[in-house]
C-alpha cells in the first residue's frame, strides 16, 4: 500500500528537522542545528534547504500536506507561535500561514508532544487503542492524550502540558516558575541534578571528572551495578510513577506510553513503575500498562504528517484559515 506523501517539520530550539513521510514511515530525513539567533527568517531558509535535500522536484509535486510540530504552548487553532523558551524571537509569529505560503501546501502546526502522541497512536506503541496518554521525558516533560479516539486539543490547542502539574510543593523550581512540577521532579534534568548532589558513587565521581554529571551517567551506573545509581533510578521511577498515576486517574487511558531520551532507560524502571501503578492507582485502574514508545525521535514527525494529511478534521477543521 502506498498512501499520500506528507512533509513533516520538527522545529526545536536545538535542531530543526524535516522528513518526507508516507504511511507512517520516514522515507527521507535531514536536520540542521537551529539558527536561534537568526530568528524566523534564518530558520525558514534552513527549512527550505532541508526540504530540498530530502525531496526531488517530483516528490515535492506529489506532497499533499505539510505538518510542523514545535514546543508548546502554541496556538494551533490560530496557527501562531505563542512562546518557546528556546526560540525567543518567535513570539506571535504566524507560523502556519508563513509555511503554507512558502510551500503552497495545506499546513497544520501542532504541539510537538501532541504530535508525538498521535504518531505513537497511529504507528507506534498505541496502535489500535482509543484512549492513551503519551509522556515524553527528556530535558523537560511533556505529553499528549488520545481520548475517545481523538487527540485532546483544548483551547488554542494547549492541552496536556503534563510537565507542569505539581507533584510536591517543596520541590525544586521548575522552568515554568512554579516549584515541584512533574518536570522539575522527573525530567532527565531533574535526575541529573540529583545525581550531581549524590555522594558515595565511584562511578558518578569518575563521570564528574569528565564533565557535568547527567541522567546518562546514572543509566550507565545502573547497568554497571552501582548502588547509588540504582537508588537514583528507583527514585526517578517513583516520581514518574506518581505522575503516571495522576494521568491515569484523569484520562483513563488504556495504556501510558513513555517516550523521550529518558525512556531509553525504561527497561531499568519498568518494574518499579508498574509496582507504583498497582499500589497507588484506584483498584479499577491498576491494570493500566506503562510501556516504552516505539518511534523514538521520529514520533513527532510521523504524527505531524498524519495530522497534516487529515486536515480538515473535526479537531483541526479550521485548516489554513
Ligand atoms: Zn512547571
Short mmCIF file of C-alpha atoms and ligand atoms in Angstrom, two decimals:
data_model
loop_
_atom_site.label_atom_id
_atom_site.label_comp_id
_atom_site.label_asym_id
_atom_site.label_seq_id
_atom_site.Cartn_x
_atom_site.Cartn_y
_atom_site.Cartn_z
CA UNK A 1 0.00 0.00 0.00
CA UNK A 2 1.29 3.47 -0.68
CA UNK A 3 -0.61 6.40 0.74
CA UNK A 4 -0.25 10.13 0.31
CA UNK A 5 3.10 11.84 0.82
CA UNK A 6 3.47 14.47 3.50
CA UNK A 7 6.24 16.84 4.52
CA UNK A 8 6.89 16.98 8.23
CA UNK A 9 8.94 19.51 10.17
CA UNK A 10 10.08 19.35 13.76
CA UNK A 11 11.15 22.80 14.89
CA UNK A 12 13.07 22.79 18.14
CA UNK A 13 15.45 25.08 19.98
CA UNK A 14 18.35 22.74 19.22
CA UNK A 15 17.52 21.16 15.89
CA UNK A 16 15.17 21.76 13.02
CA UNK A 17 14.33 18.53 11.24
CA UNK A 18 12.47 17.78 8.05
CA UNK A 19 11.13 14.48 6.76
CA UNK A 20 9.26 13.04 3.84
CA UNK A 21 6.63 10.72 5.28
CA UNK A 22 4.36 8.10 3.75
CA UNK A 23 2.11 5.64 5.59
CA UNK A 24 3.76 6.49 8.89
CA UNK A 25 7.24 5.71 7.56
CA UNK A 26 10.06 8.22 7.21
CA UNK A 27 11.30 7.96 3.62
CA UNK A 28 13.99 10.60 3.98
CA UNK A 29 15.07 12.87 6.77
CA UNK A 30 17.55 15.69 7.38
CA UNK A 31 18.38 18.03 10.24
CA UNK A 32 20.24 21.27 10.95
CA UNK A 33 21.20 22.99 14.17
CA UNK A 34 18.56 25.68 14.63
CA UNK A 35 19.80 29.18 13.86
CA UNK A 36 18.26 30.58 17.02
CA UNK A 37 19.95 33.98 16.75
CA UNK A 38 18.77 34.38 13.15
CA UNK A 39 15.09 34.19 14.12
CA UNK A 40 12.27 33.08 11.83
CA UNK A 41 13.74 34.36 8.54
CA UNK A 42 17.01 32.45 9.01
CA UNK A 43 15.22 29.30 10.15
CA UNK A 44 12.90 29.49 7.12
CA UNK A 45 15.98 29.42 4.91
CA UNK A 46 17.17 26.35 6.82
CA UNK A 47 13.78 24.69 6.34
CA UNK A 48 13.83 25.39 2.59
CA UNK A 49 17.31 23.87 2.31
CA UNK A 50 16.29 20.78 4.30
CA UNK A 51 13.18 20.25 2.18
CA UNK A 52 15.26 20.48 -1.00
CA UNK A 53 17.70 17.99 0.50
CA UNK A 54 15.07 15.36 1.33
CA UNK A 55 12.88 15.56 -1.75
CA UNK A 56 13.15 15.59 -5.52
CA UNK A 57 11.10 18.06 -7.55
CA UNK A 58 8.76 15.16 -8.48
CA UNK A 59 8.28 14.25 -4.83
CA UNK A 60 7.58 17.87 -3.87
CA UNK A 61 4.87 17.99 -6.53
CA UNK A 62 3.37 14.80 -5.07
CA UNK A 63 3.31 16.03 -1.47
CA UNK A 64 -0.25 16.60 -0.26
CA UNK A 65 0.23 18.44 3.02
CA UNK A 66 2.73 19.91 5.46
CA UNK A 67 2.74 19.34 9.21
CA UNK A 68 5.07 21.21 11.55
CA UNK A 69 5.46 20.40 15.22
CA UNK A 70 7.16 22.63 17.76
CA UNK A 71 7.36 23.04 21.53
CA UNK A 72 4.24 24.41 23.19
CA UNK A 73 2.34 26.24 24.33
CA UNK A 74 1.47 27.01 20.72
CA UNK A 75 -1.84 28.32 19.37
CA UNK A 76 -2.60 25.58 16.87
CA UNK A 77 -6.09 26.98 16.17
CA UNK A 78 -4.77 30.34 15.01
CA UNK A 79 -1.51 28.85 13.71
CA UNK A 80 0.58 31.25 15.77
CA UNK A 81 3.64 30.69 17.94
CA UNK A 82 2.93 31.85 21.49
CA UNK A 83 6.05 31.28 23.49
CA UNK A 84 9.03 28.98 23.11
CA UNK A 85 11.67 29.39 25.80
CA UNK A 86 14.40 28.14 23.46
CA UNK A 87 13.29 30.24 20.45
CA UNK A 88 12.99 33.72 21.91
CA UNK A 89 12.35 35.67 18.71
CA UNK A 90 9.31 33.70 17.55
CA UNK A 91 6.60 35.11 19.83
CA UNK A 92 3.50 35.98 17.80
CA UNK A 93 4.96 34.58 14.56
CA UNK A 94 2.20 33.38 12.18
CA UNK A 95 3.97 30.09 11.50
CA UNK A 96 1.15 28.20 9.78
CA UNK A 97 0.38 30.96 7.28
CA UNK A 98 4.06 31.53 6.52
CA UNK A 99 4.73 27.84 5.93
CA UNK A 100 1.62 27.49 3.77
CA UNK A 101 2.77 30.47 1.72
CA UNK A 102 6.35 29.21 1.41
CA UNK A 103 5.44 25.71 0.27
CA UNK A 104 1.98 26.17 -1.25
CA UNK A 105 0.57 23.29 0.78
CA UNK A 106 -2.28 22.73 3.21
CA UNK A 107 -0.46 23.20 6.51
CA UNK A 108 -1.02 22.44 10.17
CA UNK A 109 1.12 23.25 13.17
CA UNK A 110 0.96 21.17 16.32
CA UNK A 111 2.50 20.98 19.76
CA UNK A 112 5.36 18.52 19.39
CA UNK A 113 4.24 16.27 22.24
CA UNK A 114 0.65 16.08 20.95
CA UNK A 115 2.08 15.26 17.50
CA UNK A 116 4.24 12.56 19.09
CA UNK A 117 1.18 11.14 20.86
CA UNK A 118 -0.59 10.94 17.50
CA UNK A 119 2.46 9.29 15.92
CA UNK A 120 2.61 6.61 18.61
CA UNK A 121 -1.17 6.16 18.44
CA UNK A 122 -1.25 5.57 14.70
CA UNK A 123 2.05 3.85 14.06
CA UNK A 124 3.76 3.05 17.36
CA UNK A 125 3.07 1.68 20.85
CA UNK A 126 -0.58 2.82 20.83
CA UNK A 127 -1.81 1.26 17.59
CA UNK A 128 -5.44 0.21 17.73
CA UNK A 129 -6.27 2.00 21.01
CA UNK A 130 -8.97 4.63 21.56
CA UNK A 131 -7.53 6.08 24.76
CA UNK A 132 -3.90 6.67 25.59
CA UNK A 133 -1.59 9.02 27.40
CA UNK A 134 1.83 9.74 25.94
CA UNK A 135 4.50 11.31 28.13
CA UNK A 136 7.88 12.43 26.82
CA UNK A 137 10.61 12.60 29.43
CA UNK A 138 13.84 14.27 28.37
CA UNK A 139 15.27 17.68 29.31
CA UNK A 140 11.67 18.57 30.19
CA UNK A 141 8.43 16.62 30.49
CA UNK A 142 5.58 16.99 28.01
CA UNK A 143 2.78 14.94 26.64
CA UNK A 144 -0.38 14.39 24.71
CA UNK A 145 -3.54 12.39 25.18
CA UNK A 146 -5.80 10.50 22.83
CA UNK A 147 -9.25 10.42 24.40
CA UNK A 148 -12.33 8.80 22.86
CA UNK A 149 -10.42 8.16 19.66
CA UNK A 150 -9.15 11.67 19.05
CA UNK A 151 -6.28 13.88 20.14
CA UNK A 152 -7.18 16.05 23.11
CA UNK A 153 -6.67 19.57 21.87
CA UNK A 154 -8.05 22.09 24.37
CA UNK A 155 -8.49 25.84 24.00
CA UNK A 156 -5.96 27.12 21.42
CA UNK A 157 -4.51 23.58 21.28
CA UNK A 158 -2.75 23.98 24.60
CA UNK A 159 -3.97 20.80 26.35
CA UNK A 160 -1.74 18.22 28.02
CA UNK A 161 1.13 20.25 29.44
CA UNK A 162 1.57 17.39 31.87
CA UNK A 163 5.05 18.53 32.84
CA UNK A 164 3.58 21.39 34.82
CA UNK A 165 1.24 19.56 37.16
CA UNK A 166 2.65 19.94 40.62
CA UNK A 167 3.78 16.79 42.41
CA UNK A 168 5.10 18.41 45.57
CA UNK A 169 5.02 21.96 46.94
CA UNK A 170 8.51 21.51 48.35
CA UNK A 171 10.26 20.57 45.12
CA UNK A 172 12.94 22.49 43.23
CA UNK A 173 11.98 25.36 40.92
CA UNK A 174 10.54 24.43 37.54
CA UNK A 175 11.26 26.04 34.17
CA UNK A 176 7.71 27.48 34.31
CA UNK A 177 8.36 29.44 37.50
CA UNK A 178 6.46 27.18 39.88
CA UNK A 179 8.07 24.58 42.14
CA UNK A 180 7.79 20.83 42.32
CA UNK A 181 6.19 20.26 38.90
CA UNK A 182 6.31 16.78 37.29
CA UNK A 183 9.03 18.23 35.03
CA UNK A 184 11.03 19.58 37.97
CA UNK A 185 10.90 16.19 39.69
CA UNK A 186 11.06 13.59 36.91
CA UNK A 187 12.76 15.06 33.83
CA UNK A 188 16.20 13.94 32.73
CA UNK A 189 17.48 17.29 34.03
CA UNK A 190 15.97 16.56 37.46
CA UNK A 191 17.60 13.13 37.52
CA UNK A 192 20.91 14.71 36.51
CA UNK A 193 20.59 17.32 39.26
CA UNK A 194 20.02 14.62 41.89
CA UNK A 195 22.99 12.71 40.52
CA UNK A 196 25.20 15.80 40.88
CA UNK A 197 24.15 16.14 44.51
CA UNK A 198 24.61 12.44 45.32
CA UNK A 199 27.70 11.24 47.13
CA UNK A 200 29.30 7.86 47.61
CA UNK A 201 29.27 6.69 44.00
CA UNK A 202 32.64 5.92 42.47
CA UNK A 203 31.03 5.82 39.03
CA UNK A 204 29.47 9.30 39.36
CA UNK A 205 32.69 10.68 40.85
CA UNK A 206 34.58 9.47 37.78
CA UNK A 207 31.90 10.91 35.49
CA UNK A 208 32.15 14.29 37.26
CA UNK A 209 35.84 14.46 36.33
CA UNK A 210 34.85 14.24 32.64
CA UNK A 211 32.21 16.99 32.83
CA UNK A 212 28.77 17.74 34.25
CA UNK A 213 27.03 14.61 35.52
CA UNK A 214 23.71 13.89 33.83
CA UNK A 215 20.95 11.31 33.52
CA UNK A 216 23.07 9.28 31.09
CA UNK A 217 25.74 8.73 33.74
CA UNK A 218 23.12 7.37 36.13
CA UNK A 219 21.86 4.95 33.47
CA UNK A 220 25.42 3.79 32.81
CA UNK A 221 25.99 3.34 36.55
CA UNK A 222 22.84 1.23 36.91
CA UNK A 223 23.99 -1.03 34.11
CA UNK A 224 27.30 -1.42 35.97
CA UNK A 225 25.50 -2.24 39.22
CA UNK A 226 26.43 0.99 41.09
CA UNK A 227 24.29 1.10 44.26
CA UNK A 228 23.87 4.90 44.36
CA UNK A 229 22.82 4.95 40.71
CA UNK A 230 20.34 2.15 41.38
CA UNK A 231 18.83 4.24 44.19
CA UNK A 232 18.70 7.35 41.96
CA UNK A 233 16.95 5.34 39.24
CA UNK A 234 14.46 3.94 41.74
CA UNK A 235 13.68 7.49 42.87
CA UNK A 236 13.25 8.54 39.24
CA UNK A 237 10.80 5.66 38.75
CA UNK A 238 8.85 6.80 41.84
CA UNK A 239 8.38 10.33 40.51
CA UNK A 240 7.44 9.02 37.08
CA UNK A 241 5.03 6.53 38.62
CA UNK A 242 3.38 9.27 40.68
CA UNK A 243 2.87 11.42 37.60
CA UNK A 244 1.59 8.50 35.54
CA UNK A 245 -0.92 7.50 38.24
CA UNK A 246 -2.27 11.08 38.26
CA UNK A 247 -2.66 10.97 34.49
CA UNK A 248 -4.30 7.53 34.63
CA UNK A 249 -6.90 8.89 37.05
CA UNK A 250 -7.50 11.98 34.91
CA UNK A 251 -7.74 10.41 31.44
CA UNK A 252 -8.48 6.70 32.00
CA UNK A 253 -6.13 5.61 29.21
CA UNK A 254 -5.84 2.02 28.07
CA UNK A 255 -2.07 2.47 28.11
CA UNK A 256 0.55 5.03 29.13
CA UNK A 257 3.36 5.40 26.62
CA UNK A 258 6.67 6.85 27.76
CA UNK A 259 8.96 8.44 25.18
CA UNK A 260 11.82 10.95 25.22
CA UNK A 261 15.50 10.46 25.99
CA UNK A 262 14.97 9.05 29.49
CA UNK A 263 12.80 6.27 28.05
CA UNK A 264 15.99 4.65 26.72
CA UNK A 265 16.32 3.50 30.35
CA UNK A 266 12.70 2.35 30.55
CA UNK A 267 13.75 -1.29 30.96
CA UNK A 268 15.52 -0.28 34.20
CA UNK A 269 12.36 1.32 35.64
CA UNK A 270 9.54 -0.78 34.17
CA UNK A 271 9.04 -2.99 37.24
CA UNK A 272 9.19 -0.12 39.74
CA UNK A 273 6.74 1.96 37.69
CA UNK A 274 4.35 -0.99 37.34
CA UNK A 275 4.53 -1.59 41.10
CA UNK A 276 3.65 2.06 41.81
CA UNK A 277 0.65 1.91 39.47
CA UNK A 278 -0.54 -1.29 41.21
CA UNK A 279 -0.05 0.28 44.64
CA UNK A 280 -1.29 3.85 44.12
CA UNK A 281 -3.94 3.77 41.39
CA UNK A 282 -7.52 3.17 42.45
CA UNK A 283 -8.31 -0.54 42.06
CA UNK A 284 -10.14 -0.35 38.69
CA UNK A 285 -7.12 1.44 37.16
CA UNK A 286 -4.40 -0.88 38.42
CA UNK A 287 -4.10 -2.97 35.28
CA UNK A 288 -3.18 0.02 33.07
CA UNK A 289 0.18 -0.77 31.49
CA UNK A 290 3.02 1.69 31.09
CA UNK A 291 5.10 0.88 28.01
CA UNK A 292 8.01 2.43 26.11
CA UNK A 293 7.37 4.42 22.94
CA UNK A 294 8.29 2.70 19.68
CA UNK A 295 9.03 5.52 17.24
CA UNK A 296 11.92 7.18 19.09
CA UNK A 297 12.66 10.72 17.97
CA UNK A 298 10.50 10.27 14.86
CA UNK A 299 7.16 10.19 16.68
CA UNK A 300 6.57 13.96 16.33
CA UNK A 301 7.42 13.98 12.62
CA UNK A 302 5.18 10.99 11.93
CA UNK A 303 2.31 12.46 13.97
CA UNK A 304 2.65 15.88 12.31
CA UNK A 305 2.48 14.22 8.88
CA UNK A 306 -0.55 12.20 9.93
CA UNK A 307 -2.38 15.30 11.22
CA UNK A 308 -1.49 17.30 8.12
CA UNK A 309 -2.96 14.66 5.82
CA UNK A 310 -6.14 14.50 7.89
CA UNK A 311 -6.90 18.22 7.67
CA UNK A 312 -9.69 19.20 7.70
CA UNK A 313 -10.88 17.04 10.54
CA UNK A 314 -13.35 17.78 13.35
CA UNK A 315 -10.44 18.75 15.59
CA UNK A 316 -8.25 20.62 13.14
CA UNK A 317 -11.06 21.76 10.87
CA UNK A 318 -10.01 25.36 10.60
CA UNK A 319 -7.38 24.36 8.07
CA UNK A 320 -5.47 27.20 6.56
CA UNK A 321 -7.97 29.77 7.83
ZN1 LIG B 1 6.42 23.67 35.76
#
